[in-house]
């Protein structure tokens, strides 16, 4: 199985003085997988991404990238590309010139390096000859992704790749990443956006205060096995409140809307109890106009795992 792993980390520890940024971290990333890395600010995500990119070395532990053990030296592993803390760009150069310069550093010209191709992949062809200093945050993110794609990486490491993207730009970037994964490229991305994780990732690792508190399939993290708050919009709020008050496994969290005669009711329940309430509402002739979690199951799981453990690590 190890031969199928793009990343295999065991017991990775990294300290900055007295601050333990990573504390015995294990991480497996399969080939062709988009793996999410998530955690509160200061959890150690950027430190871990830096290790994968060869920008830092671990104090202890074992790290293999694309089947090769990582040495205790600052060195970008072959086949790995990406960025942390935003891409580094030359603001006075155009998008095409930025990429051409990077290609030249590797001894390649723009044509053979595929500069125009990667600009097209990330949707920047129309602004290829505009200076980067005039780019929005989202455009800079896309140009950084284009720069990472120049090397045709087998492992792509990205820090908040959807930061600053409008909906069209985010859809475009998601398409690029999904196509890369389908072609066998492994992707590790950090994100604070739960919708990005749900749209892209098959597996996710949650880090809090430098330690892994969950690692596995996204569906397992967001499994509906905990009580959540749900917002119900109905055609008869008073009747809905009466049914909810008598229903097994249902707690009314906020019925201010119902008392005001509006349609909103917030209840707390496990999914089976909520399903039973919906059946009762429909059976009583009450139209259910909207049913949605106040906080998504994925976000609720993330908060449950990380809030008690938040600390001051960097």
mmCIF file of C-alpha atoms in Angstrom:
data_model
loop_
_atom_site.group_PDB
_atom_site.id
_atom_site.type_symbol
_atom_site.label_atom_id
_atom_site.label_comp_id
_atom_site.label_asym_id
_atom_site.label_seq_id
_atom_site.Cartn_x
_atom_site.Cartn_y
_atom_site.Cartn_z
ATOM 1 C CA UNK A 1 0.000 0.000 0.000
ATOM 2 C CA UNK A 2 2.854 2.415 0.726
ATOM 3 C CA UNK A 3 3.806 2.465 -2.968
ATOM 4 C CA UNK A 4 0.424 4.050 -3.674
ATOM 5 C CA UNK A 5 1.019 6.939 -1.285
ATOM 6 C CA UNK A 6 2.122 10.352 -2.494
ATOM 7 C CA UNK A 7 2.780 11.422 1.109
ATOM 8 C CA UNK A 8 3.571 9.253 4.092
ATOM 9 C CA UNK A 9 4.395 11.049 7.341
ATOM 10 C CA UNK A 10 4.927 9.389 10.704
ATOM 11 C CA UNK A 11 5.505 11.155 14.011
ATOM 12 C CA UNK A 12 6.448 14.503 12.467
ATOM 13 C CA UNK A 13 7.498 17.074 15.057
ATOM 14 C CA UNK A 14 8.540 20.658 14.392
ATOM 15 C CA UNK A 15 9.344 23.283 17.015
ATOM 16 C CA UNK A 16 10.075 26.987 16.897
ATOM 17 C CA UNK A 17 11.899 27.681 20.135
ATOM 18 C CA UNK A 18 9.530 26.678 22.920
ATOM 19 C CA UNK A 19 6.533 26.520 20.587
ATOM 20 C CA UNK A 20 5.607 23.046 19.331
ATOM 21 C CA UNK A 21 4.070 23.686 15.914
ATOM 22 C CA UNK A 22 3.663 20.010 14.971
ATOM 23 C CA UNK A 23 3.465 17.301 17.614
ATOM 24 C CA UNK A 24 3.749 13.730 16.315
ATOM 25 C CA UNK A 25 1.752 14.262 13.126
ATOM 26 C CA UNK A 26 0.865 11.299 10.885
ATOM 27 C CA UNK A 27 -0.403 11.906 7.361
ATOM 28 C CA UNK A 28 -1.221 9.637 4.404
ATOM 29 C CA UNK A 29 -2.134 11.069 1.008
ATOM 30 C CA UNK A 30 -2.984 8.611 -1.744
ATOM 31 C CA UNK A 31 -1.961 9.091 -5.340
ATOM 32 C CA UNK A 32 -4.631 10.894 -7.343
ATOM 33 C CA UNK A 33 -6.370 12.096 -4.170
ATOM 34 C CA UNK A 34 -7.367 15.623 -3.193
ATOM 35 C CA UNK A 35 -6.653 15.696 0.533
ATOM 36 C CA UNK A 36 -7.902 18.543 2.694
ATOM 37 C CA UNK A 37 -5.922 20.001 5.571
ATOM 38 C CA UNK A 38 -8.029 21.978 7.997
ATOM 39 C CA UNK A 39 -7.687 23.482 11.443
ATOM 40 C CA UNK A 40 -7.978 26.710 13.417
ATOM 41 C CA UNK A 41 -5.572 29.572 12.878
ATOM 42 C CA UNK A 42 -2.253 28.632 14.427
ATOM 43 C CA UNK A 43 -2.932 24.897 14.327
ATOM 44 C CA UNK A 44 0.226 24.047 12.347
ATOM 45 C CA UNK A 45 -1.192 23.711 8.831
ATOM 46 C CA UNK A 46 1.228 26.130 7.168
ATOM 47 C CA UNK A 47 4.166 24.490 8.914
ATOM 48 C CA UNK A 48 3.125 21.095 7.561
ATOM 49 C CA UNK A 49 2.653 22.451 4.044
ATOM 50 C CA UNK A 50 6.111 24.000 4.245
ATOM 51 C CA UNK A 51 7.599 20.602 5.099
ATOM 52 C CA UNK A 52 5.924 19.061 2.048
ATOM 53 C CA UNK A 53 7.365 21.797 -0.179
ATOM 54 C CA UNK A 54 10.872 21.516 1.230
ATOM 55 C CA UNK A 55 10.747 24.975 2.794
ATOM 56 C CA UNK A 56 11.467 23.554 6.251
ATOM 57 C CA UNK A 57 12.604 20.287 7.787
ATOM 58 C CA UNK A 58 11.114 18.304 10.636
ATOM 59 C CA UNK A 59 12.896 18.036 13.972
ATOM 60 C CA UNK A 60 11.910 14.384 14.228
ATOM 61 C CA UNK A 61 9.763 11.793 12.509
ATOM 62 C CA UNK A 62 9.765 10.210 9.047
ATOM 63 C CA UNK A 63 8.495 11.824 5.856
ATOM 64 C CA UNK A 64 8.288 10.180 2.439
ATOM 65 C CA UNK A 65 7.138 12.122 -0.604
ATOM 66 C CA UNK A 66 6.384 10.306 -3.856
ATOM 67 C CA UNK A 67 8.128 7.235 -2.455
ATOM 68 C CA UNK A 68 11.379 9.031 -1.560
ATOM 69 C CA UNK A 69 12.459 9.687 2.049
ATOM 70 C CA UNK A 70 12.913 13.400 2.722
ATOM 71 C CA UNK A 71 16.402 14.329 3.954
ATOM 72 C CA UNK A 72 17.175 16.741 6.779
ATOM 73 C CA UNK A 73 18.036 19.522 4.332
ATOM 74 C CA UNK A 74 16.041 22.339 2.753
ATOM 75 C CA UNK A 75 15.314 20.962 -0.673
ATOM 76 C CA UNK A 76 12.194 20.942 -2.825
ATOM 77 C CA UNK A 77 11.360 17.286 -3.542
ATOM 78 C CA UNK A 78 11.231 16.309 -7.210
ATOM 79 C CA UNK A 79 7.716 16.321 -8.616
ATOM 80 C CA UNK A 80 6.328 18.669 -5.959
ATOM 81 C CA UNK A 81 5.044 22.186 -6.517
ATOM 82 C CA UNK A 82 2.728 24.710 -4.874
ATOM 83 C CA UNK A 83 2.700 27.674 -2.531
ATOM 84 C CA UNK A 84 2.047 28.696 1.065
ATOM 85 C CA UNK A 85 0.940 32.091 2.376
ATOM 86 C CA UNK A 86 0.008 33.114 -1.177
ATOM 87 C CA UNK A 87 2.062 32.885 -4.363
ATOM 88 C CA UNK A 88 5.199 34.987 -4.812
ATOM 89 C CA UNK A 89 4.882 37.153 -7.942
ATOM 90 C CA UNK A 90 6.798 39.958 -9.614
ATOM 91 C CA UNK A 91 4.261 42.831 -9.539
ATOM 92 C CA UNK A 92 5.911 44.816 -12.361
ATOM 93 C CA UNK A 93 5.808 41.852 -14.770
ATOM 94 C CA UNK A 94 2.807 40.658 -16.709
ATOM 95 C CA UNK A 95 1.208 37.285 -15.997
ATOM 96 C CA UNK A 96 2.968 35.772 -19.015
ATOM 97 C CA UNK A 97 6.308 37.354 -18.064
ATOM 98 C CA UNK A 98 6.038 35.997 -14.525
ATOM 99 C CA UNK A 99 5.627 32.476 -15.852
ATOM 100 C CA UNK A 100 8.267 32.910 -18.540
ATOM 101 C CA UNK A 101 10.750 34.023 -15.889
ATOM 102 C CA UNK A 102 10.021 30.978 -13.765
ATOM 103 C CA UNK A 103 10.432 28.715 -16.798
ATOM 104 C CA UNK A 104 13.770 30.370 -17.610
ATOM 105 C CA UNK A 105 15.035 29.616 -14.113
ATOM 106 C CA UNK A 106 14.553 25.953 -14.998
ATOM 107 C CA UNK A 107 16.320 26.313 -18.325
ATOM 108 C CA UNK A 108 13.194 26.210 -20.467
ATOM 109 C CA UNK A 109 11.624 28.692 -22.848
ATOM 110 C CA UNK A 110 8.006 29.767 -22.627
ATOM 111 C CA UNK A 111 6.872 27.686 -25.581
ATOM 112 C CA UNK A 112 8.291 24.382 -24.421
ATOM 113 C CA UNK A 113 7.331 25.099 -20.800
ATOM 114 C CA UNK A 114 3.664 25.454 -21.754
ATOM 115 C CA UNK A 115 3.173 28.990 -20.396
ATOM 116 C CA UNK A 116 0.187 29.735 -22.619
ATOM 117 C CA UNK A 117 -1.339 26.366 -21.805
ATOM 118 C CA UNK A 118 -1.287 26.868 -18.018
ATOM 119 C CA UNK A 119 -2.615 30.428 -18.398
ATOM 120 C CA UNK A 120 -5.522 28.957 -20.327
ATOM 121 C CA UNK A 121 -6.050 26.229 -17.725
ATOM 122 C CA UNK A 122 -6.533 28.776 -14.941
ATOM 123 C CA UNK A 123 -8.592 31.191 -17.063
ATOM 124 C CA UNK A 124 -6.080 34.057 -17.337
ATOM 125 C CA UNK A 125 -5.509 34.126 -21.093
ATOM 126 C CA UNK A 126 -7.387 37.414 -21.484
ATOM 127 C CA UNK A 127 -5.128 39.169 -18.948
ATOM 128 C CA UNK A 128 -1.884 37.394 -19.847
ATOM 129 C CA UNK A 129 -0.210 40.677 -20.826
ATOM 130 C CA UNK A 130 -1.458 42.718 -17.852
ATOM 131 C CA UNK A 131 0.889 43.543 -14.984
ATOM 132 C CA UNK A 132 0.415 41.416 -11.889
ATOM 133 C CA UNK A 133 0.307 44.503 -9.639
ATOM 134 C CA UNK A 134 -3.170 45.237 -10.958
ATOM 135 C CA UNK A 135 -4.492 41.755 -10.258
ATOM 136 C CA UNK A 136 -7.130 41.066 -7.649
ATOM 137 C CA UNK A 137 -6.398 38.573 -4.870
ATOM 138 C CA UNK A 138 -8.282 35.870 -6.730
ATOM 139 C CA UNK A 139 -6.366 36.519 -9.957
ATOM 140 C CA UNK A 140 -3.057 36.330 -8.089
ATOM 141 C CA UNK A 141 -4.144 33.000 -6.624
ATOM 142 C CA UNK A 142 -4.896 31.697 -10.095
ATOM 143 C CA UNK A 143 -1.556 32.944 -11.423
ATOM 144 C CA UNK A 144 0.160 31.174 -8.523
ATOM 145 C CA UNK A 145 -1.655 27.982 -9.462
ATOM 146 C CA UNK A 146 -0.509 28.429 -13.076
ATOM 147 C CA UNK A 147 3.085 28.806 -11.866
ATOM 148 C CA UNK A 148 2.770 25.586 -9.871
ATOM 149 C CA UNK A 149 1.397 23.754 -12.912
ATOM 150 C CA UNK A 150 4.408 24.702 -15.064
ATOM 151 C CA UNK A 151 6.421 21.842 -13.566
ATOM 152 C CA UNK A 152 3.653 19.295 -14.214
ATOM 153 C CA UNK A 153 3.773 18.215 -10.558
ATOM 154 C CA UNK A 154 2.848 14.798 -9.260
ATOM 155 C CA UNK A 155 2.097 16.385 -5.868
ATOM 156 C CA UNK A 156 0.507 19.830 -5.704
ATOM 157 C CA UNK A 157 0.515 21.652 -2.344
ATOM 158 C CA UNK A 158 -1.792 24.660 -2.041
ATOM 159 C CA UNK A 159 -2.552 27.052 0.796
ATOM 160 C CA UNK A 160 -6.091 28.493 0.601
ATOM 161 C CA UNK A 161 -6.289 28.238 -3.215
ATOM 162 C CA UNK A 162 -9.845 29.653 -3.296
ATOM 163 C CA UNK A 163 -8.930 32.739 -1.272
ATOM 164 C CA UNK A 164 -10.361 35.818 -2.976
ATOM 165 C CA UNK A 165 -12.011 33.924 -5.822
ATOM 166 C CA UNK A 166 -15.428 34.932 -7.076
ATOM 167 C CA UNK A 167 -17.912 32.092 -7.760
ATOM 168 C CA UNK A 168 -16.856 31.770 -11.420
ATOM 169 C CA UNK A 169 -13.170 31.745 -10.508
ATOM 170 C CA UNK A 170 -13.716 29.175 -7.772
ATOM 171 C CA UNK A 171 -15.600 26.910 -10.163
ATOM 172 C CA UNK A 172 -12.756 27.227 -12.650
ATOM 173 C CA UNK A 173 -10.081 26.351 -10.078
ATOM 174 C CA UNK A 174 -12.136 23.446 -8.771
ATOM 175 C CA UNK A 175 -12.336 22.105 -12.312
ATOM 176 C CA UNK A 176 -8.561 22.341 -12.715
ATOM 177 C CA UNK A 177 -7.900 20.483 -9.462
ATOM 178 C CA UNK A 178 -10.440 17.762 -10.202
ATOM 179 C CA UNK A 179 -8.918 17.160 -13.640
ATOM 180 C CA UNK A 180 -5.425 16.963 -12.153
ATOM 181 C CA UNK A 181 -6.567 14.387 -9.600
ATOM 182 C CA UNK A 182 -8.339 12.379 -12.300
ATOM 183 C CA UNK A 183 -5.030 12.267 -14.194
ATOM 184 C CA UNK A 184 -3.191 10.936 -11.135
ATOM 185 C CA UNK A 185 -1.808 14.092 -9.524
ATOM 186 C CA UNK A 186 -2.121 14.204 -5.741
ATOM 187 C CA UNK A 187 -3.271 17.479 -4.183
ATOM 188 C CA UNK A 188 -2.909 18.637 -0.591
ATOM 189 C CA UNK A 189 -4.787 21.838 0.127
ATOM 190 C CA UNK A 190 -5.530 23.789 3.245
ATOM 191 C CA UNK A 191 -8.768 25.680 3.477
ATOM 192 C CA UNK A 192 -11.040 27.321 6.001
ATOM 193 C CA UNK A 193 -13.960 26.946 3.604
ATOM 194 C CA UNK A 194 -16.084 23.899 4.331
ATOM 195 C CA UNK A 195 -17.788 24.169 0.936
ATOM 196 C CA UNK A 196 -14.385 23.811 -0.772
ATOM 197 C CA UNK A 197 -13.616 20.696 1.237
ATOM 198 C CA UNK A 198 -16.983 19.180 0.422
ATOM 199 C CA UNK A 199 -16.652 19.985 -3.286
ATOM 200 C CA UNK A 200 -13.080 18.760 -3.713
ATOM 201 C CA UNK A 201 -11.767 16.417 -1.041
ATOM 202 C CA UNK A 202 -12.212 12.694 -0.595
ATOM 203 C CA UNK A 203 -10.228 12.659 2.648
ATOM 204 C CA UNK A 204 -9.420 15.323 5.207
ATOM 205 C CA UNK A 205 -7.010 15.748 8.095
ATOM 206 C CA UNK A 206 -7.994 18.025 10.958
ATOM 207 C CA UNK A 207 -5.184 19.562 13.021
ATOM 208 C CA UNK A 208 -5.599 21.360 16.334
ATOM 209 C CA UNK A 209 -2.692 22.723 18.384
ATOM 210 C CA UNK A 210 -0.201 20.802 16.287
ATOM 211 C CA UNK A 211 -1.857 17.404 16.615
ATOM 212 C CA UNK A 212 -4.054 15.373 14.287
ATOM 213 C CA UNK A 213 -7.510 15.071 15.819
ATOM 214 C CA UNK A 214 -9.104 13.396 12.793
ATOM 215 C CA UNK A 215 -7.918 11.891 9.533
ATOM 216 C CA UNK A 216 -10.072 9.931 7.141
ATOM 217 C CA UNK A 217 -12.915 10.104 4.625
ATOM 218 C CA UNK A 218 -14.864 13.324 4.552
ATOM 219 C CA UNK A 219 -18.120 11.425 4.915
ATOM 220 C CA UNK A 220 -16.940 9.908 8.177
ATOM 221 C CA UNK A 221 -16.096 13.334 9.585
ATOM 222 C CA UNK A 222 -19.478 14.731 8.634
ATOM 223 C CA UNK A 223 -21.415 11.605 9.647
ATOM 224 C CA UNK A 224 -24.831 12.489 10.947
ATOM 225 C CA UNK A 225 -24.320 10.954 14.385
ATOM 226 C CA UNK A 226 -24.509 14.093 16.507
ATOM 227 C CA UNK A 227 -27.284 16.511 17.356
ATOM 228 C CA UNK A 228 -27.445 19.574 15.142
ATOM 229 C CA UNK A 229 -29.599 22.671 15.096
ATOM 230 C CA UNK A 230 -31.994 22.856 12.149
ATOM 231 C CA UNK A 231 -34.018 25.770 10.867
ATOM 232 C CA UNK A 232 -37.548 24.915 9.788
ATOM 233 C CA UNK A 233 -39.714 27.207 7.671
ATOM 234 C CA UNK A 234 -43.311 26.041 7.627
ATOM 235 C CA UNK A 235 -46.722 27.244 6.549
ATOM 236 C CA UNK A 236 -48.112 26.984 10.106
ATOM 237 C CA UNK A 237 -45.434 27.892 12.699
ATOM 238 C CA UNK A 238 -47.739 27.540 15.717
ATOM 239 C CA UNK A 239 -48.824 24.023 14.763
ATOM 240 C CA UNK A 240 -45.247 23.103 13.878
ATOM 241 C CA UNK A 241 -44.117 24.273 17.306
ATOM 242 C CA UNK A 242 -46.745 22.146 19.045
ATOM 243 C CA UNK A 243 -45.720 19.044 17.111
ATOM 244 C CA UNK A 244 -42.025 19.693 17.751
ATOM 245 C CA UNK A 245 -42.614 20.187 21.482
ATOM 246 C CA UNK A 246 -44.277 16.767 21.741
ATOM 247 C CA UNK A 247 -41.931 14.886 19.376
ATOM 248 C CA UNK A 248 -39.437 12.406 20.809
ATOM 249 C CA UNK A 249 -35.812 13.424 20.453
ATOM 250 C CA UNK A 250 -36.617 17.021 19.464
ATOM 251 C CA UNK A 251 -35.646 20.088 21.467
ATOM 252 C CA UNK A 252 -36.850 23.554 20.551
ATOM 253 C CA UNK A 253 -33.797 25.829 20.573
ATOM 254 C CA UNK A 254 -35.321 29.073 19.319
ATOM 255 C CA UNK A 255 -39.033 29.516 18.778
ATOM 256 C CA UNK A 256 -39.019 33.307 18.790
ATOM 257 C CA UNK A 257 -40.070 33.299 15.167
ATOM 258 C CA UNK A 258 -43.031 31.057 15.890
ATOM 259 C CA UNK A 259 -44.126 33.241 18.783
ATOM 260 C CA UNK A 260 -44.031 36.285 16.496
ATOM 261 C CA UNK A 261 -46.176 34.494 13.957
ATOM 262 C CA UNK A 262 -43.382 34.119 11.398
ATOM 263 C CA UNK A 263 -42.444 30.820 9.814
ATOM 264 C CA UNK A 264 -39.080 30.153 11.496
ATOM 265 C CA UNK A 265 -38.465 27.468 14.099
ATOM 266 C CA UNK A 266 -35.057 26.155 15.214
ATOM 267 C CA UNK A 267 -34.882 22.659 16.697
ATOM 268 C CA UNK A 268 -32.030 20.437 17.884
ATOM 269 C CA UNK A 269 -32.129 16.744 16.984
ATOM 270 C CA UNK A 270 -30.408 13.704 15.580
ATOM 271 C CA UNK A 271 -31.281 12.926 11.973
ATOM 272 C CA UNK A 272 -33.712 10.034 12.748
ATOM 273 C CA UNK A 273 -35.746 12.211 15.132
ATOM 274 C CA UNK A 274 -35.764 15.046 12.596
ATOM 275 C CA UNK A 275 -36.979 12.671 9.872
ATOM 276 C CA UNK A 276 -39.825 11.547 12.125
ATOM 277 C CA UNK A 277 -40.810 15.172 12.774
ATOM 278 C CA UNK A 278 -40.900 15.903 9.042
ATOM 279 C CA UNK A 279 -43.249 12.938 8.545
ATOM 280 C CA UNK A 280 -45.497 14.294 11.295
ATOM 281 C CA UNK A 281 -45.548 17.787 9.788
ATOM 282 C CA UNK A 282 -46.468 16.504 6.348
ATOM 283 C CA UNK A 283 -49.066 14.153 7.825
ATOM 284 C CA UNK A 284 -50.661 17.101 9.610
ATOM 285 C CA UNK A 285 -50.901 19.041 6.354
ATOM 286 C CA UNK A 286 -48.166 21.540 7.302
ATOM 287 C CA UNK A 287 -46.059 22.603 4.329
ATOM 288 C CA UNK A 288 -42.322 22.407 4.921
ATOM 289 C CA UNK A 289 -40.838 25.251 2.901
ATOM 290 C CA UNK A 290 -37.235 24.910 4.027
ATOM 291 C CA UNK A 291 -35.215 22.554 6.208
ATOM 292 C CA UNK A 292 -31.523 23.321 6.650
ATOM 293 C CA UNK A 293 -28.865 22.960 9.346
ATOM 294 C CA UNK A 294 -27.980 26.219 11.045
ATOM 295 C CA UNK A 295 -24.363 25.028 10.810
ATOM 296 C CA UNK A 296 -23.402 22.390 8.234
ATOM 297 C CA UNK A 297 -22.642 18.895 9.594
ATOM 298 C CA UNK A 298 -19.047 19.256 8.401
ATOM 299 C CA UNK A 299 -18.561 22.593 10.132
ATOM 300 C CA UNK A 300 -20.226 21.291 13.293
ATOM 301 C CA UNK A 301 -17.833 18.330 13.351
ATOM 302 C CA UNK A 302 -14.865 20.634 12.804
ATOM 303 C CA UNK A 303 -15.908 22.897 15.677
ATOM 304 C CA UNK A 304 -16.511 19.937 17.979
ATOM 305 C CA UNK A 305 -13.013 18.607 17.269
ATOM 306 C CA UNK A 306 -11.083 21.855 17.468
ATOM 307 C CA UNK A 307 -12.790 24.358 19.771
ATOM 308 C CA UNK A 308 -11.824 22.664 23.070
ATOM 309 C CA UNK A 309 -8.225 22.362 21.916
ATOM 310 C CA UNK A 310 -7.460 25.757 20.449
ATOM 311 C CA UNK A 311 -4.138 27.090 21.622
ATOM 312 C CA UNK A 312 -1.390 29.436 20.610
ATOM 313 C CA UNK A 313 0.751 27.338 18.278
ATOM 314 C CA UNK A 314 1.915 28.845 15.024
#
